[in-house]
Amino acid sequence: MSIQKDILLKDLTTFRIGGPAKHFCVVRNEDELIEAVNFSKKYRVPFFVLGGGSNILVADEGFEGIVIKMEMKGVTYKEEGTDVFVTASAGENWDSFVSQIVEKGLYGLENLSYIPGTVGAAPVQNIGAYGSELKDTVISVHVLDVVKDEYKDLSNTECKFSYRDSIFKEDPKKYIVLSVTFRLSNRGTLNIGYKDVQEYFDFKKIKEPTLKQVRNAVIEIRQRKLPDVKEYGTAGSFFKNVIVPNAQAQALLKKYPEMILHKVNDKKVKIPIAWILDHVCGFRGVKKGNVGTFRNQALVLINHGGATAAEIIALAQKMVDEVYDKTGIEIEPEVEYVL
Ligand code: EPU
């Protein structure tokens, strides 16, 4: 395996922003991964594991360490009755994997269709969409514990999954994800209760959609609402939604009765920050210099071409301040900063 120098990260992220990685390598198997990690230890430089580059904002100055581009491939299946245990390697493209699963008639990941990125990145932020989250089907995550120099299987509970969060975010330098094992089913039930999905099938007058129809619906909805990464530099939702106690949500609802809340449990609800950014702060479809927000989704920041990380951060900060001033809510980036 060769370790390259000064590779421009802009070309490896969907935001199309970011300076060079001082050191860079592509890893396709465990030996190469160990070699890369040893390089980081030997020369005392930090490492950053790169998947599809679809949820990161890289500094204009670049990264002063080694970027490890994860390209381990492979998917295996083990059938047990109606359950199928599927293990996918970290470097697999997420949506190609989901497409393959749906083709085989396996239920459980269809609502997570068309999310950019790789399998290895999926557990890090517990990807979620249309009422499903990765944690609903994960059995275990196979990792390299970089600190202890050993391989481990972390159970679903050990991964500490919650909304856009996991143990992998707690300490990003401890584990590197090698593969993820899911329990999927030959005879699952479909989750079509989320508003956008329900409206789609109501409109099409389809009462009992098939697995494939649900995947296609999610793809269509996403294509309509979210920018195409081939057309725009973007990392999808830039901020997380905010989970607050019922009382705080009720107070907001009094002020803004049209806002739709999502119940998390009996005590908490999720506030749709996109709605607040749009209807309270007027941030949908704004453009300033090379940056802006998407015309159909105020939560999505866009590089209109030639934007710098500094410009994105300045716009994001303006959005954070405005939401706080108008609602008292503190919003946090969902996109990971590589600074
Ligand atoms: N809305 C507006 N204005 C906008 C956008 C949305 O009023 O500009 C309203 C919508 O009508 C809806 C609410 O705000 O009532 C929430 O919007 P939506 O349901 O589209 O989803 P979201 O909360 O913006 C989340 C995820 C997405 C995921 C969708 C669908 C986060 C941070 N984002 O977005 O994930 O695809 O739900 O389930 O949780 C991502 O993580 O990159 C991502 C795209």
PDB file of C-alpha atoms and ligand atoms in Angstrom, residues 54-55 111-113 115-116 125-132 163-164 194-197 218 221-222 225-227 235-242 258-262 270-279 283-285 293-300 332 334-335, ligand 1:
ATOM      1  CA  SER A  54     -20.941  12.967   2.280  1.00  0.00           C
ATOM      2  CA  ASN A  55     -21.372  14.205   5.841  1.00  0.00           C
ATOM      3  CA  ASN A 111     -36.677   3.483   4.281  1.00  0.00           C
ATOM      4  CA  LEU A 112     -32.956   4.269   4.366  1.00  0.00           C
ATOM      5  CA  SER A 113     -32.736   4.158   0.566  1.00  0.00           C
ATOM      6  CA  ILE A 115     -28.754   8.051   1.565  1.00  0.00           C
ATOM      7  CA  PRO A 116     -25.286   8.934   0.290  1.00  0.00           C
ATOM      8  CA  GLN A 125     -24.266   8.840  13.097  1.00  0.00           C
ATOM      9  CA  ASN A 126     -26.980   6.170  13.232  1.00  0.00           C
ATOM     10  CA  ILE A 127     -28.395   7.279   9.885  1.00  0.00           C
ATOM     11  CA  GLY A 128     -32.132   7.728   9.810  1.00  0.00           C
ATOM     12  CA  ALA A 129     -34.935   8.693   7.484  1.00  0.00           C
ATOM     13  CA  TYR A 130     -38.724   8.319   7.121  1.00  0.00           C
ATOM     14  CA  GLY A 131     -39.305   6.788  10.534  1.00  0.00           C
ATOM     15  CA  SER A 132     -36.442   4.249  10.423  1.00  0.00           C
ATOM     16  CA  TYR A 163     -30.735  10.154  17.334  1.00  0.00           C
ATOM     17  CA  ARG A 164     -27.768  10.841  14.954  1.00  0.00           C
ATOM     18  CA  TYR A 194     -44.111   8.779   8.013  1.00  0.00           C
ATOM     19  CA  LYS A 195     -46.035  11.755   6.600  1.00  0.00           C
ATOM     20  CA  ASP A 196     -44.140  12.111   3.291  1.00  0.00           C
ATOM     21  CA  VAL A 197     -44.338   8.378   2.550  1.00  0.00           C
ATOM     22  CA  VAL A 218     -38.257   6.987  -0.722  1.00  0.00           C
ATOM     23  CA  ILE A 221     -39.255  11.769  -2.238  1.00  0.00           C
ATOM     24  CA  ARG A 222     -35.565  12.330  -1.563  1.00  0.00           C
ATOM     25  CA  LYS A 225     -36.767  17.357  -1.568  1.00  0.00           C
ATOM     26  CA  LEU A 226     -33.008  17.071  -1.338  1.00  0.00           C
ATOM     27  CA  PRO A 227     -30.380  18.437  -3.701  1.00  0.00           C
ATOM     28  CA  ALA A 235     -23.667  17.359   2.848  1.00  0.00           C
ATOM     29  CA  GLY A 236     -27.440  16.966   3.296  1.00  0.00           C
ATOM     30  CA  SER A 237     -29.006  18.147   6.546  1.00  0.00           C
ATOM     31  CA  PHE A 238     -26.464  20.502   8.060  1.00  0.00           C
ATOM     32  CA  PHE A 239     -28.086  20.694  11.513  1.00  0.00           C
ATOM     33  CA  LYS A 240     -29.660  18.108  13.776  1.00  0.00           C
ATOM     34  CA  ASN A 241     -33.256  18.366  14.772  1.00  0.00           C
ATOM     35  CA  VAL A 242     -33.618  19.150  18.456  1.00  0.00           C
ATOM     36  CA  GLU A 258     -48.729  25.131  12.376  1.00  0.00           C
ATOM     37  CA  MET A 259     -45.462  23.438  13.344  1.00  0.00           C
ATOM     38  CA  ILE A 260     -45.582  19.600  13.139  1.00  0.00           C
ATOM     39  CA  LEU A 261     -43.788  17.838  15.987  1.00  0.00           C
ATOM     40  CA  HIS A 262     -42.472  14.260  16.080  1.00  0.00           C
ATOM     41  CA  LYS A 270     -38.397  16.284  18.147  1.00  0.00           C
ATOM     42  CA  ILE A 271     -38.600  19.843  16.834  1.00  0.00           C
ATOM     43  CA  PRO A 272     -38.316  20.174  13.031  1.00  0.00           C
ATOM     44  CA  ILE A 273     -35.516  22.715  12.750  1.00  0.00           C
ATOM     45  CA  ALA A 274     -36.051  22.918   8.971  1.00  0.00           C
ATOM     46  CA  TRP A 275     -39.534  24.295   9.668  1.00  0.00           C
ATOM     47  CA  ILE A 276     -38.187  26.881  12.116  1.00  0.00           C
ATOM     48  CA  LEU A 277     -35.375  27.921   9.766  1.00  0.00           C
ATOM     49  CA  ASP A 278     -37.912  28.299   6.987  1.00  0.00           C
ATOM     50  CA  HIS A 279     -41.052  29.758   8.590  1.00  0.00           C
ATOM     51  CA  PHE A 283     -33.665  30.843   5.652  1.00  0.00           C
ATOM     52  CA  ARG A 284     -35.040  28.633   2.858  1.00  0.00           C
ATOM     53  CA  GLY A 285     -33.416  29.253  -0.532  1.00  0.00           C
ATOM     54  CA  THR A 293     -29.569  26.976   1.637  1.00  0.00           C
ATOM     55  CA  PHE A 294     -31.500  24.679  -0.701  1.00  0.00           C
ATOM     56  CA  ARG A 295     -34.734  26.010  -2.211  1.00  0.00           C
ATOM     57  CA  ASN A 296     -36.769  23.023  -0.942  1.00  0.00           C
ATOM     58  CA  GLN A 297     -35.001  22.383   2.369  1.00  0.00           C
ATOM     59  CA  ALA A 298     -33.771  25.103   4.718  1.00  0.00           C
ATOM     60  CA  LEU A 299     -31.743  22.569   6.722  1.00  0.00           C
ATOM     61  CA  VAL A 300     -29.494  21.840   3.751  1.00  0.00           C
ATOM     62  CA  GLU A 332     -25.976  21.871  16.544  1.00  0.00           C
ATOM     63  CA  GLU A 334     -25.204  17.279  12.112  1.00  0.00           C
ATOM     64  CA  VAL A 335     -22.329  17.477   9.637  1.00  0.00           C
TER      65      VAL A 335
HETATM   66  N1  EPU B   1     -39.961  21.936   6.327  1.00  0.00           N
HETATM   67  C1  EPU B   1     -40.187  23.267   6.125  1.00  0.00           C
HETATM   68  N2  EPU B   1     -39.311  23.959   5.359  1.00  0.00           N
HETATM   69  C2  EPU B   1     -38.210  23.385   4.808  1.00  0.00           C
HETATM   70  C3  EPU B   1     -38.003  22.013   4.994  1.00  0.00           C
HETATM   71  C4  EPU B   1     -38.884  21.298   5.777  1.00  0.00           C
HETATM   72  O1  EPU B   1     -41.164  23.828   6.608  1.00  0.00           O
HETATM   73  O2  EPU B   1     -37.435  24.095   4.165  1.00  0.00           O
HETATM   74  C5  EPU B   1     -40.867  21.177   7.215  1.00  0.00           C
HETATM   75  C6  EPU B   1     -41.438  19.942   6.559  1.00  0.00           C
HETATM   76  O3  EPU B   1     -42.635  20.209   5.894  1.00  0.00           O
HETATM   77  C7  EPU B   1     -41.638  19.022   7.745  1.00  0.00           C
HETATM   78  C8  EPU B   1     -40.504  19.401   8.687  1.00  0.00           C
HETATM   79  O4  EPU B   1     -40.082  20.695   8.293  1.00  0.00           O
HETATM   80  O5  EPU B   1     -42.856  19.297   8.410  1.00  0.00           O
HETATM   81  C9  EPU B   1     -39.342  18.428   8.676  1.00  0.00           C
HETATM   82  O6  EPU B   1     -38.873  18.251   7.357  1.00  0.00           O
HETATM   83  P1  EPU B   1     -38.573  16.794   6.740  1.00  0.00           P
HETATM   84  O7  EPU B   1     -39.642  15.871   7.175  1.00  0.00           O
HETATM   85  O8  EPU B   1     -38.284  16.975   5.323  1.00  0.00           O
HETATM   86  O9  EPU B   1     -37.296  16.259   7.449  1.00  0.00           O
HETATM   87  P2  EPU B   1     -36.085  16.914   8.238  1.00  0.00           P
HETATM   88  O10 EPU B   1     -36.403  16.925   9.686  1.00  0.00           O
HETATM   89  O11 EPU B   1     -35.701  18.182   7.618  1.00  0.00           O
HETATM   90  C10 EPU B   1     -34.866  14.626   8.640  1.00  0.00           C
HETATM   91  C11 EPU B   1     -33.460  14.151   8.513  1.00  0.00           C
HETATM   92  C12 EPU B   1     -33.141  13.808   7.060  1.00  0.00           C
HETATM   93  C13 EPU B   1     -34.127  12.746   6.614  1.00  0.00           C
HETATM   94  C14 EPU B   1     -35.549  13.307   6.756  1.00  0.00           C
HETATM   95  C15 EPU B   1     -36.633  12.341   6.361  1.00  0.00           C
HETATM   96  C16 EPU B   1     -32.210  15.217  10.287  1.00  0.00           C
HETATM   97  C17 EPU B   1     -31.231  16.258  10.656  1.00  0.00           C
HETATM   98  N3  EPU B   1     -32.540  15.161   9.006  1.00  0.00           N
HETATM   99  O12 EPU B   1     -34.946  15.861   7.932  1.00  0.00           O
HETATM  100  O13 EPU B   1     -31.836  13.290   6.993  1.00  0.00           O
HETATM  101  O14 EPU B   1     -33.893  12.393   5.286  1.00  0.00           O
HETATM  102  O15 EPU B   1     -35.770  13.671   8.135  1.00  0.00           O
HETATM  103  O16 EPU B   1     -36.856  11.392   7.357  1.00  0.00           O
HETATM  104  O17 EPU B   1     -32.647  14.449  11.139  1.00  0.00           O
HETATM  105  C18 EPU B   1     -29.556  13.904   6.688  1.00  0.00           C
HETATM  106  O18 EPU B   1     -29.350  13.477   7.809  1.00  0.00           O
HETATM  107  O19 EPU B   1     -28.622  14.401   5.964  1.00  0.00           O
HETATM  108  C19 EPU B   1     -30.897  13.886   6.156  1.00  0.00           C
HETATM  109  C20 EPU B   1     -31.199  14.361   4.968  1.00  0.00           C
END
